[in-house]
Short mmCIF file of C-alpha atoms and ligand atoms in Angstrom, two decimals:
data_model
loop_
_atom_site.label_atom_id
_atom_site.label_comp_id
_atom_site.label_asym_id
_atom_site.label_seq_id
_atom_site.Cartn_x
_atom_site.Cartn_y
_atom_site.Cartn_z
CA UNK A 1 -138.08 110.12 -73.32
CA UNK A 2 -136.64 106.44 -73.89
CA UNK A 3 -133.85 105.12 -75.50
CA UNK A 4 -136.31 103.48 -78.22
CA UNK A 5 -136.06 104.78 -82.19
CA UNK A 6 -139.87 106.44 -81.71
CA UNK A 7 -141.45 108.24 -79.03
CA UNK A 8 -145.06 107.38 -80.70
CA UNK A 9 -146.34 105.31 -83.17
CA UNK A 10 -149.58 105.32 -84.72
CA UNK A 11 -150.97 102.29 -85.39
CA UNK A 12 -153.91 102.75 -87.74
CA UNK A 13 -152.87 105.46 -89.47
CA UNK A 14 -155.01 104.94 -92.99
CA UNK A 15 -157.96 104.76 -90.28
CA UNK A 16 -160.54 107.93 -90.80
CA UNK A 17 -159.68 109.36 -87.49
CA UNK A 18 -155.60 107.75 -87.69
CA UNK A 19 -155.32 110.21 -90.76
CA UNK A 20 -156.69 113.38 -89.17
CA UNK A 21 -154.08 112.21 -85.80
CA UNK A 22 -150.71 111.58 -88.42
CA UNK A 23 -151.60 115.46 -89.94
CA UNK A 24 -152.13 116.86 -86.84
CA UNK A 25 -148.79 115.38 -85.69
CA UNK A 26 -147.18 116.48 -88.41
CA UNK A 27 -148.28 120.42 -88.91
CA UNK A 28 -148.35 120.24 -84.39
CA UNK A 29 -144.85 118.77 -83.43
CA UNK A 30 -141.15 120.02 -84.87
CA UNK A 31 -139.13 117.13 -86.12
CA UNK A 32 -137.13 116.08 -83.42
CA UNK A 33 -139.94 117.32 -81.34
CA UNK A 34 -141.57 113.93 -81.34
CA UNK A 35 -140.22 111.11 -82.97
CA UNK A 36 -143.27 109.47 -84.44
CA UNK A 37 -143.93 106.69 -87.03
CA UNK A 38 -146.92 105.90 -88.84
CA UNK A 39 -147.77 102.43 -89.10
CA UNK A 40 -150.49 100.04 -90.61
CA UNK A 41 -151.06 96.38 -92.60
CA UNK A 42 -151.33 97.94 -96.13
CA UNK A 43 -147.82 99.88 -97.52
CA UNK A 44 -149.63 101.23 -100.57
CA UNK A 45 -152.19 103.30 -98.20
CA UNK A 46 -149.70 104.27 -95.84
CA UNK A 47 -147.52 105.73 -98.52
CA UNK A 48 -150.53 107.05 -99.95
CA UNK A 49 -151.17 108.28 -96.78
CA UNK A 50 -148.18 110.09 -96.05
CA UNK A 51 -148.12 111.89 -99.66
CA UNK A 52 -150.89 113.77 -98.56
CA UNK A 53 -149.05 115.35 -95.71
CA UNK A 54 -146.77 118.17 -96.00
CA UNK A 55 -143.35 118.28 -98.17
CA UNK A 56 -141.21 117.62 -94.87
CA UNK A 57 -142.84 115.49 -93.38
CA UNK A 58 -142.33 112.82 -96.81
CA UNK A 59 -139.87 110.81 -94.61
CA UNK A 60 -142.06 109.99 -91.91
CA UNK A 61 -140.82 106.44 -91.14
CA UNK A 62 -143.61 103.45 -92.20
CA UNK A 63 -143.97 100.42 -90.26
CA UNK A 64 -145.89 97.04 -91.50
CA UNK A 65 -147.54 95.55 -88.60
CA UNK A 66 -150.97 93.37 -88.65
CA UNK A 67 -153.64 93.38 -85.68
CA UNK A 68 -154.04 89.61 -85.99
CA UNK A 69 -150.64 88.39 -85.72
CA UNK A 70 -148.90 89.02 -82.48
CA UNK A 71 -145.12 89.05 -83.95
CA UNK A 72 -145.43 91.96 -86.43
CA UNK A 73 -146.87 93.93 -83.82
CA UNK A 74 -144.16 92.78 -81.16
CA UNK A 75 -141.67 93.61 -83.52
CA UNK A 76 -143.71 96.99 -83.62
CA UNK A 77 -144.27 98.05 -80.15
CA UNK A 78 -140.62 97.28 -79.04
CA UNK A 79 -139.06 100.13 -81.64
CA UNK A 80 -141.25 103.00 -79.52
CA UNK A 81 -142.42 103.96 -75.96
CA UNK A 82 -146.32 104.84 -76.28
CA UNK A 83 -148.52 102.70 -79.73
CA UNK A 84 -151.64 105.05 -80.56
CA UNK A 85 -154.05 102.31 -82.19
CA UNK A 86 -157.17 103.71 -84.17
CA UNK A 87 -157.33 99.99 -85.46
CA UNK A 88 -161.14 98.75 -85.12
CA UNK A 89 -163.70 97.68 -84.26
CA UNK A 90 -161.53 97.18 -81.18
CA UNK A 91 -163.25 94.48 -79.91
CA UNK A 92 -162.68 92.49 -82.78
CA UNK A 93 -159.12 93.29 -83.28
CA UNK A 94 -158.06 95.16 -80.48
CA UNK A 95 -156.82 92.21 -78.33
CA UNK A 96 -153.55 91.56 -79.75
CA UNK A 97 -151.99 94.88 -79.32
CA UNK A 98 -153.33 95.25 -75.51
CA UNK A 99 -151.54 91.69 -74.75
CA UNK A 100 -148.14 92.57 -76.83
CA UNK A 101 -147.84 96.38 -75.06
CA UNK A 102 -148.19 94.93 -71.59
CA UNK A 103 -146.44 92.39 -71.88
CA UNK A 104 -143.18 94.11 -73.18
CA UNK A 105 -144.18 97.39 -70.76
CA UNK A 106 -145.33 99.34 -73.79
CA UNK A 107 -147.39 102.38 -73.00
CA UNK A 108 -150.96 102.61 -75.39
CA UNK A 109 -153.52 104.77 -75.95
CA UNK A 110 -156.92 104.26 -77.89
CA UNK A 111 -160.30 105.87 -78.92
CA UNK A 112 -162.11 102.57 -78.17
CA UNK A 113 -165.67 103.13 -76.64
CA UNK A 114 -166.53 99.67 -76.22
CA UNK A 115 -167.28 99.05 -72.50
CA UNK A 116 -167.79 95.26 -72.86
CA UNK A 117 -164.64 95.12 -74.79
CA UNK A 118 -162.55 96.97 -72.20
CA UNK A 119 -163.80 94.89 -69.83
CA UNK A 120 -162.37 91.91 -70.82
CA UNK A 121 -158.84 93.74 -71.36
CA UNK A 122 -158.83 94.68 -67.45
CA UNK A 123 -159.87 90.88 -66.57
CA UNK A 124 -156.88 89.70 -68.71
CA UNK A 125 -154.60 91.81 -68.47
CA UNK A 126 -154.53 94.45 -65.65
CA UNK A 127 -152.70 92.17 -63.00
CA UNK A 128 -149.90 91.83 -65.62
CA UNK A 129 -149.83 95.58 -66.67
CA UNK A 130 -149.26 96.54 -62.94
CA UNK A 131 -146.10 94.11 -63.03
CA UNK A 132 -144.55 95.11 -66.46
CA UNK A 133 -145.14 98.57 -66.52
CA UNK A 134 -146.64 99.25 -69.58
CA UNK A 135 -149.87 101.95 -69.03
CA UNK A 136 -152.49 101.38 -71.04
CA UNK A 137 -155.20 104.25 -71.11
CA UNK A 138 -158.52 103.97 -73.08
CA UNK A 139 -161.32 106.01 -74.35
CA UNK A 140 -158.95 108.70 -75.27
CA UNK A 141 -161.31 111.00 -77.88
CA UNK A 142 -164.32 112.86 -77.30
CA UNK A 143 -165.64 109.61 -75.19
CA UNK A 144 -164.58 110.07 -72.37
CA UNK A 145 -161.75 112.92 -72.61
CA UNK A 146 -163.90 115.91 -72.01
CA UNK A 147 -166.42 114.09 -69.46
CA UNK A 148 -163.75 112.78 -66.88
CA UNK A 149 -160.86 115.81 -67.27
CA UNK A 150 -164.43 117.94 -66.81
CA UNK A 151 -164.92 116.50 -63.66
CA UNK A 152 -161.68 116.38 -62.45
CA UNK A 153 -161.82 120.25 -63.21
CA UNK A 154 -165.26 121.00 -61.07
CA UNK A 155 -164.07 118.97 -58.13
CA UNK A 156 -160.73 120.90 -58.17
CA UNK A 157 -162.20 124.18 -58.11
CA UNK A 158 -164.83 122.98 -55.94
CA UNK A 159 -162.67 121.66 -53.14
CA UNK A 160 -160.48 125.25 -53.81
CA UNK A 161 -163.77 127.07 -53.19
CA UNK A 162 -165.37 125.18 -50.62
CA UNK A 163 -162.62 122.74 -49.10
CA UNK A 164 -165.03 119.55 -50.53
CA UNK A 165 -165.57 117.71 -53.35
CA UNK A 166 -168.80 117.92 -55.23
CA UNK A 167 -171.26 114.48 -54.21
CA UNK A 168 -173.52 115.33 -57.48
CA UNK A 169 -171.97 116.28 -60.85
CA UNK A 170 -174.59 116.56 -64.03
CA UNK A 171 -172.60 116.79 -67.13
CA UNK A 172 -175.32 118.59 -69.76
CA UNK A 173 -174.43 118.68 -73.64
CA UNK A 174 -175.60 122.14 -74.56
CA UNK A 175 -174.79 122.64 -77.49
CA UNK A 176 -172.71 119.74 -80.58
CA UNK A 177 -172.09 119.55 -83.96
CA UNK A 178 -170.59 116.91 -85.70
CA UNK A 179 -170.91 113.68 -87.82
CA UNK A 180 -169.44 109.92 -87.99
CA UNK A 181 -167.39 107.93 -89.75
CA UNK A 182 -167.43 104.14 -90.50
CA UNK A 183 -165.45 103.36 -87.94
CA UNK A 184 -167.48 104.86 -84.75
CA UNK A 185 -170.50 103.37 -86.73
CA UNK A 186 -168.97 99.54 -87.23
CA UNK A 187 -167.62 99.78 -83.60
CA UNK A 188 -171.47 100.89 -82.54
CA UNK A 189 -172.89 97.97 -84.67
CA UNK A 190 -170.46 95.62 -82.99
CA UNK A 191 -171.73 96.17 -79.18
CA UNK A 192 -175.04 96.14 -80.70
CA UNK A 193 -174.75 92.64 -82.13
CA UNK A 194 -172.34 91.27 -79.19
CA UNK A 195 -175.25 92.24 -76.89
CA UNK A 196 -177.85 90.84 -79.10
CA UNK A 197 -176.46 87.79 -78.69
CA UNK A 198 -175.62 88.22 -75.32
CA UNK A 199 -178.07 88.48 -72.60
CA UNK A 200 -175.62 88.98 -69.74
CA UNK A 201 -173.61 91.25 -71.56
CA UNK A 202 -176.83 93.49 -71.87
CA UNK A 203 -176.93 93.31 -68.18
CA UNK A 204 -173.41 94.13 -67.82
CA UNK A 205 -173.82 97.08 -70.40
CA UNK A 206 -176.23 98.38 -67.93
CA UNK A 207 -173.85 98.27 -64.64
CA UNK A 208 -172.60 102.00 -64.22
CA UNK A 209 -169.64 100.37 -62.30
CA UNK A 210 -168.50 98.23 -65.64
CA UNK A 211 -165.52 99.15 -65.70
CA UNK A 212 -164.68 99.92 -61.28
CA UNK A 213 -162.83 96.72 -59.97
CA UNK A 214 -164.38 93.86 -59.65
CA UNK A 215 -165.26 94.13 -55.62
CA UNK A 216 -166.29 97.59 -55.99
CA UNK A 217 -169.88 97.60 -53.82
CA UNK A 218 -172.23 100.32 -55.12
CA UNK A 219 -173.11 102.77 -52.63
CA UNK A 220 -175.41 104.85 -54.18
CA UNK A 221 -177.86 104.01 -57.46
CA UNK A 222 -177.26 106.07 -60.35
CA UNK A 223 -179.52 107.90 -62.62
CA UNK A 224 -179.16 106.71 -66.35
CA UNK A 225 -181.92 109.64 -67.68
CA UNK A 226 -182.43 106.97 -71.10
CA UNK A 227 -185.84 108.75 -70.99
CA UNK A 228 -187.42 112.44 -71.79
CA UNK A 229 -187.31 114.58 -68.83
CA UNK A 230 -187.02 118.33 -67.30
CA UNK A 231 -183.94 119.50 -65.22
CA UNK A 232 -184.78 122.37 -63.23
CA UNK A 233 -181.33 122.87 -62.51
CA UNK A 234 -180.82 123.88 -66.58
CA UNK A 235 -184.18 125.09 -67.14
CA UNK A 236 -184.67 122.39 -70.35
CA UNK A 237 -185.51 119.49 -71.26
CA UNK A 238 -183.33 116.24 -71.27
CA UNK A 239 -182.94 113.79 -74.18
CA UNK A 240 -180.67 110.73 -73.84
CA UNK A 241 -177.28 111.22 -74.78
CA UNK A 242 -175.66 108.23 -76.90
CA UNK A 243 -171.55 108.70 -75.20
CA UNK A 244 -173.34 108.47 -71.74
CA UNK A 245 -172.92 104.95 -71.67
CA UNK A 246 -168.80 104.54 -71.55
CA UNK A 247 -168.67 108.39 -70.34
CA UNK A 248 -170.17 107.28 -66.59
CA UNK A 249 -168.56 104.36 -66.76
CA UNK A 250 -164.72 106.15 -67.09
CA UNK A 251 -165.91 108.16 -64.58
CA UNK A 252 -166.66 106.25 -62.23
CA UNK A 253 -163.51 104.73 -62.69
CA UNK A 254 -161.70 107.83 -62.09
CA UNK A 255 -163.27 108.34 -58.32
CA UNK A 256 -162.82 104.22 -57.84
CA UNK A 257 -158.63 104.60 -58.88
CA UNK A 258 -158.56 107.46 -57.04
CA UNK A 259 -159.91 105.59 -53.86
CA UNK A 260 -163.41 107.66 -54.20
CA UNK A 261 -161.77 111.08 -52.51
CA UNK A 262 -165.67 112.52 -53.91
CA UNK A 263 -167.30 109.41 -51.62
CA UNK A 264 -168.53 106.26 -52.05
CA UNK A 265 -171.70 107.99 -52.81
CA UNK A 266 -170.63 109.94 -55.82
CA UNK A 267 -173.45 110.63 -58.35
CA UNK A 268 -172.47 111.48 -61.87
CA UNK A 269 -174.95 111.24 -64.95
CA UNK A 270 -175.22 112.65 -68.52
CA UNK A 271 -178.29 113.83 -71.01
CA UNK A 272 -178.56 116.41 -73.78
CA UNK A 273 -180.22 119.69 -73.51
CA UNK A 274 -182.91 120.14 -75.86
CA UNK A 275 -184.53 123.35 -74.95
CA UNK A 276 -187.81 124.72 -72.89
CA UNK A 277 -191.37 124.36 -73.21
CA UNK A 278 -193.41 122.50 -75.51
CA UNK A 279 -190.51 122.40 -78.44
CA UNK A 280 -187.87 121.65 -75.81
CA UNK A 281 -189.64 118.55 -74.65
CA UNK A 282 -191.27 117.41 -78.37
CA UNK A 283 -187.11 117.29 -79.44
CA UNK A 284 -186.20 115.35 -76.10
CA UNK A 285 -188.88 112.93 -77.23
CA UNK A 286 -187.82 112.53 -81.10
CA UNK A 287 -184.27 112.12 -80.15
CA UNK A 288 -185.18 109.76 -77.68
CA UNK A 289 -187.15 107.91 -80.02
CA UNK A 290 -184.62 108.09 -83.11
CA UNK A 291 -181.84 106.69 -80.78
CA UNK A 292 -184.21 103.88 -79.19
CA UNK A 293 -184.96 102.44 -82.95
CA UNK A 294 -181.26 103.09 -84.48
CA UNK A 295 -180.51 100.54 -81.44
CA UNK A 296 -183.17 98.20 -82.11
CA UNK A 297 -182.37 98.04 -85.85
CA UNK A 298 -178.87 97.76 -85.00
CA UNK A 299 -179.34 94.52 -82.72
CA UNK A 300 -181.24 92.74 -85.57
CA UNK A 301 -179.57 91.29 -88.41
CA UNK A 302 -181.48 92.07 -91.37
CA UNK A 303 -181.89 95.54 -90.73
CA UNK A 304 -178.34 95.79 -89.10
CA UNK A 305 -177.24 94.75 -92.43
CA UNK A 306 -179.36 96.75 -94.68
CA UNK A 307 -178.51 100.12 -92.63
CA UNK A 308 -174.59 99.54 -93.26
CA UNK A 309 -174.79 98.80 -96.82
CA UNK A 310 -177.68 102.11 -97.47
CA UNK A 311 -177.43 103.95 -94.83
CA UNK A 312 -174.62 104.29 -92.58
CA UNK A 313 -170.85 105.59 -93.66
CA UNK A 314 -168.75 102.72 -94.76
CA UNK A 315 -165.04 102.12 -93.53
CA UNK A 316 -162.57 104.96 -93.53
CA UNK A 317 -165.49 107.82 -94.78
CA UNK A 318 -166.15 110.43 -92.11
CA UNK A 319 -167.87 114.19 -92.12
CA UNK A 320 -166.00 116.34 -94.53
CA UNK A 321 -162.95 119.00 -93.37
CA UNK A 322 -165.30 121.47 -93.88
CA UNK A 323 -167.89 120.25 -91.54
CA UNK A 324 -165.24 119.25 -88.86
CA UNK A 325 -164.05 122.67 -88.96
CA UNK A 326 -167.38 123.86 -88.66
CA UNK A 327 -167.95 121.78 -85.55
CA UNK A 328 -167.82 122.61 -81.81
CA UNK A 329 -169.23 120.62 -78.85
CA UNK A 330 -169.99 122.78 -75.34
CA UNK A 331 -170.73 120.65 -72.47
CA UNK A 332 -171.89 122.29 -68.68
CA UNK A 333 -171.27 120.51 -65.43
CA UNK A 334 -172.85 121.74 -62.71
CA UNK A 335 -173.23 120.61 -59.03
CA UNK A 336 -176.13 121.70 -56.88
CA UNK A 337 -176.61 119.92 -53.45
CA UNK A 338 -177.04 123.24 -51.92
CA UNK A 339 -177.69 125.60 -53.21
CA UNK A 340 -175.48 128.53 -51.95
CA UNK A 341 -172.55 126.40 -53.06
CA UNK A 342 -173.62 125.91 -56.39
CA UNK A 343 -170.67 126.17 -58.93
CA UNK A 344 -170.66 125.39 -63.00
CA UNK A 345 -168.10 124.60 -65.00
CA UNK A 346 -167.98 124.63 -68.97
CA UNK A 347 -165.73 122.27 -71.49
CA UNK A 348 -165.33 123.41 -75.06
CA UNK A 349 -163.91 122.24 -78.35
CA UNK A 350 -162.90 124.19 -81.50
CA UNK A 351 -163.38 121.79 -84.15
CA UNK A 352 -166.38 118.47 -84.76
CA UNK A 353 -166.13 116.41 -81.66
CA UNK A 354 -165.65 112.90 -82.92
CA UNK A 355 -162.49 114.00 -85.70
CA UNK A 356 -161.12 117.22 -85.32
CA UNK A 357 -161.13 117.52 -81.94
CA UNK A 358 -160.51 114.06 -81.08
CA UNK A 359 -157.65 113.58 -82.80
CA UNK A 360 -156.08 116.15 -81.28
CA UNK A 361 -157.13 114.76 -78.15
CA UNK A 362 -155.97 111.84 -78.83
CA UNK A 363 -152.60 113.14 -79.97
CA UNK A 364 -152.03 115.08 -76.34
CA UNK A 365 -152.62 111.83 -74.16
CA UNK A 366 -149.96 110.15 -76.71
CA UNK A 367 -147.40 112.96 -76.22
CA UNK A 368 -147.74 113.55 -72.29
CA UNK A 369 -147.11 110.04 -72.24
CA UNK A 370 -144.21 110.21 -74.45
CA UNK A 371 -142.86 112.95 -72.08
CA UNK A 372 -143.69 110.57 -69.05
CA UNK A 373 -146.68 111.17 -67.70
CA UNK A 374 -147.96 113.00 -64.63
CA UNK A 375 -145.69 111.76 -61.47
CA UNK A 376 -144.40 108.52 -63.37
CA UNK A 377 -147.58 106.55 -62.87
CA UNK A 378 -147.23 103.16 -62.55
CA UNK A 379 -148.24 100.28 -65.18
CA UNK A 380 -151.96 99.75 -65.36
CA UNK A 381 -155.15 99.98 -67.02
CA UNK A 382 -155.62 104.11 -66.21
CA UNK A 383 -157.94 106.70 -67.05
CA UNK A 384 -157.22 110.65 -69.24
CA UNK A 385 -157.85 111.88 -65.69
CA UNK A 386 -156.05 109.78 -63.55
CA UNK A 387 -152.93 109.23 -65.49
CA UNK A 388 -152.15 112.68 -66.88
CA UNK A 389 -155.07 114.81 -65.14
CA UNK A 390 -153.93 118.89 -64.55
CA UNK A 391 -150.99 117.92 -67.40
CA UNK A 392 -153.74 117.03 -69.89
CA UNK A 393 -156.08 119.86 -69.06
CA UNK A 394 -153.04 122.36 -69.52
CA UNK A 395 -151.71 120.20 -72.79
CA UNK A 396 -155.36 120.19 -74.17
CA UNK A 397 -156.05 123.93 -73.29
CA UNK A 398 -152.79 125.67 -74.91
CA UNK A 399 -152.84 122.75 -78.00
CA UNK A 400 -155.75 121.30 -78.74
CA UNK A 401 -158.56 123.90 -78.65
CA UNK A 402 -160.08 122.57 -75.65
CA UNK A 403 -161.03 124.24 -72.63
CA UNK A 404 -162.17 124.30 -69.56
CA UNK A 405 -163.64 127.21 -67.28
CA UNK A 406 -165.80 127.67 -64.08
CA UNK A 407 -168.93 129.31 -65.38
CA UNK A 408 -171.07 132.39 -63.12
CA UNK A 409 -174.48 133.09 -64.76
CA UNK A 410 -173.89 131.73 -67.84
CA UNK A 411 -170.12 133.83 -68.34
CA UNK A 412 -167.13 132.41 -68.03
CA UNK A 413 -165.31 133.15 -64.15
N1 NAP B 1 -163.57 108.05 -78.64
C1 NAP B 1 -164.02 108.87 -79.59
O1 NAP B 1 -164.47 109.95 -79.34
C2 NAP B 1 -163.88 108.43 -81.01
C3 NAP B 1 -163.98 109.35 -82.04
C4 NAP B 1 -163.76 108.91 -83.35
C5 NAP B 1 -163.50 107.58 -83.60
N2 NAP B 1 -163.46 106.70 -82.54
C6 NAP B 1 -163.15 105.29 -82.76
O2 NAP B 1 -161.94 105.20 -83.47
C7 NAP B 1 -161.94 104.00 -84.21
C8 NAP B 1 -161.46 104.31 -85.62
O3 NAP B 1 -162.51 104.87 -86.38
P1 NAP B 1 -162.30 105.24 -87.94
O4 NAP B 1 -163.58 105.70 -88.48
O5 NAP B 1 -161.11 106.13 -88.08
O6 NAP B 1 -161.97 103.78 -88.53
P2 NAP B 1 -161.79 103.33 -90.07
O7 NAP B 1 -161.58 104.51 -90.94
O8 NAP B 1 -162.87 102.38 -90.43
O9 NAP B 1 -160.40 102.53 -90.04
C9 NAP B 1 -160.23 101.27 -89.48
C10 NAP B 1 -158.74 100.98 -89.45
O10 NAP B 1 -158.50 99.67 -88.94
C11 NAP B 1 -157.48 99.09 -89.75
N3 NAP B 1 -157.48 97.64 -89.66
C12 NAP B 1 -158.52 96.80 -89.72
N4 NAP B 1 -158.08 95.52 -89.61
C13 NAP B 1 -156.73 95.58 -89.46
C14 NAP B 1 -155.71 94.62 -89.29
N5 NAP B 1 -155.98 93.32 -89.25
N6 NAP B 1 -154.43 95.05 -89.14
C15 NAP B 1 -154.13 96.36 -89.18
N7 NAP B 1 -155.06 97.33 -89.35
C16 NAP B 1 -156.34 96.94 -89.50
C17 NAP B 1 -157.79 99.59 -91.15
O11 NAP B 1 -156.67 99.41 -91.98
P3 NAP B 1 -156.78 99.57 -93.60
O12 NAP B 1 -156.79 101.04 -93.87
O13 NAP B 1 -155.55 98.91 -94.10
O14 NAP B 1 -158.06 98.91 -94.03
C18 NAP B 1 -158.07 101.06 -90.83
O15 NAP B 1 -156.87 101.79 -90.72
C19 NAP B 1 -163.37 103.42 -84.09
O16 NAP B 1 -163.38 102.40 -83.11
C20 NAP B 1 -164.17 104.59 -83.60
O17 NAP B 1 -165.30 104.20 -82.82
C21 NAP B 1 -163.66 107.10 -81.27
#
């Protein structure tokens, strides 16, 4: 804890998902627990925001701050130790905030996805982070939470069981249900039209190293599975899997901080599991398909535009409480390179990936860093895993409905 008036502040919090985080503070944490603000551009829907929490929680403090201008959000950051921002698209607004936390050493957590866009923040402004101090840790929902603490968990138990780490991890979605909200969708549309524009950013989007430093050399080429296919290993068919795209690339930028203890070599990719046989593969293909022409209709501007004024959820709408209480993801990692030391590994969530659960994701990387963080990690751009790793596993598994088991046969071990 600091000597600052708020441990966290939420910056966004009339956003869809900044909502679902300020309630979850506020039914999770004791005041005086957490000292926490909620902050935003617009007083009227942060007030309105706050009535709709409970009775005690009416004097929340409010703060005005604007993504655009860098002195309201100065003023901001320097009242607190960690800024949550659920502000977006990040890449259009996000800048700002990254510049202003590291350079007063302010610690910040997001739920941006936007490879490209994180990109540029660890060109600009990693050097300085390392100097001031401030730790700045991205991609804090269900992209990439459960994909890089669910590999930090198999190589754990793996070296425990076998004295190595695993060279091969396949992360499988089994089983998902949730929906969006405007945000993820504008976000989406964004990367979609910066890379329409953009042939070297397509490229870029490609690189499974994005986001490793810049003299990383690839050792090994990676499997993207953007195509139909069977796994043997799972017995089903594979369709693409949308979150793939930033989840290998935070990843892979776990094992590069970590100076690649699981080799140079590492392979790690990510597809859905649609099922066996004939039905099994016809899904693979129709997801496949639907995702291939949501992307092409999302990198043209006619349709682009006529899918986010009839189609698609529009700012701050998102699936229904009921639905994200009706939600669950359940991912399986499993590593096979031989196969008597096989070992499988299972992440789970209680609530719709992309809201309920993330928020309380989100929430738990916020207060771990509030409480310091896993042996007082320097300032930098980090990752869930490497900056809080075994802390967020434990924080997630006892408060946020996650968790995380070694799997024998299908049963948890
Ligand atoms: N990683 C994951 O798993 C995951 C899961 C869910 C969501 N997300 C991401 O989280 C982000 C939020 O999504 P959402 O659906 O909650 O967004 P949303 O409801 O559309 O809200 C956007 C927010 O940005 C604020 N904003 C826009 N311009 C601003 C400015 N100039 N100054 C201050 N605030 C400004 C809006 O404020 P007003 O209310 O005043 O308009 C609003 O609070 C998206 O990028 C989404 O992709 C990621």
């Amino acid at each position: 804890m600091n000597a600052k008036s708020y441990d966290v502040i939420v910056f966004g919090a009339t956003s869809f998902v900044g909502k679902l985080l300020c309630r979850y503070f506020a039914s999770h944490f004791n005041p005086g627990e957490l000292k926490w603000a909620a902050a935003g551009r617009s007083i009227e829907k942060l007030e309105l925001m706050r009535r709709s929490l409970d009775r005690r929680d009416s004097e929340i403090p409010l703060i005005i701050a604007d993504a655009r201008d860098e002195r309201s959000l100065a003023a901001m950051c320097s009242q607190t130790g960690v800024v949550v921002s659920t502000v977006c698209p990040y890449a259009l607004y996000g800048e700002p905030l990254v510049k202003v936390c590291v350079e007063l050493g302010t610690d910040y957590c997001d739920l941006s996805g936007e490879a490209q866009w994180i990109r540029r923040m660890l060109d600009r402004y990693e050097k300085t982070a390392s100097k001031t101090g401030a730790r700045i840790v991205h991609c804090c929902g269900f992209d990439s939470v459960p994909s890089d603490l669910g590999v930090h968990f198999l190589q754990k138990q793996a070296f425990e069981r076998f004295g190595r780490y695993c060279s091969h991890i396949k992360m499988r979605v089994k089983a998902m249900r949730g929906g969006a909200s405007g945000g993820t969708i504008a976000s989406l549309v964004n990367v979609a039209k910066e890379a329409a524009e953009n042939p070297a950013l397509r490229r870029e989007l490609q690189n499974p190293y994005l986001l490793c430093p810049r003299d990383h050399q690839p050792k090994v080429r990676q499997e993207s599975l953007s195509r139909p296919q069977y796994d043997s290993d799972f017995e089903a068919w594979l369709a693409p899997f949308i979150m793939a795209g930033i989840n290998t690339r935070v990843v892979h930028r776990s094992s590069a901080l970590l100076n690649y203890p699981y080799g140079e070599d590492f392979r790690y990719d990510e597809a859905m599991l649609t099922g066996a046989g004939l039905r099994g593969g016809m899904t693979a293909y129709a997801i496949a398909g639907a995702l291939g022409g949501f992307i092409a209709m999302t990198a043209m501007a006619p349709t682009r535009s006529f899918l986010q004024r009839f189609v698609l959820p529009a700012p701050s709408q998102g699936p229904s409480p009921r639905s994200q209480a009706e939600g669950f993801f359940y991912l399986g990692f499993l590593e096979n390179e031989r196969e008597d030391r096989e070992i499988r590994a299972q992440t789970t969530g209680d609530a719709d990936p992309g809201y309920g659960s993330t928020s309380k994701m989100l929430g738990q990387v916020a207060a771990c860093l509030a409480r310091g963080g896993k042996d007082n990690k320097k300032g930098g751009f980090w990752t869930p895993a490497t900056l809080l790793g075994d802390l967020l596993v434990d924080a997630l598994q006892k408060h946020a409905g996650l968790s995380f088991t070694l799997v024998d046969g299908g049963k948890p071990v």
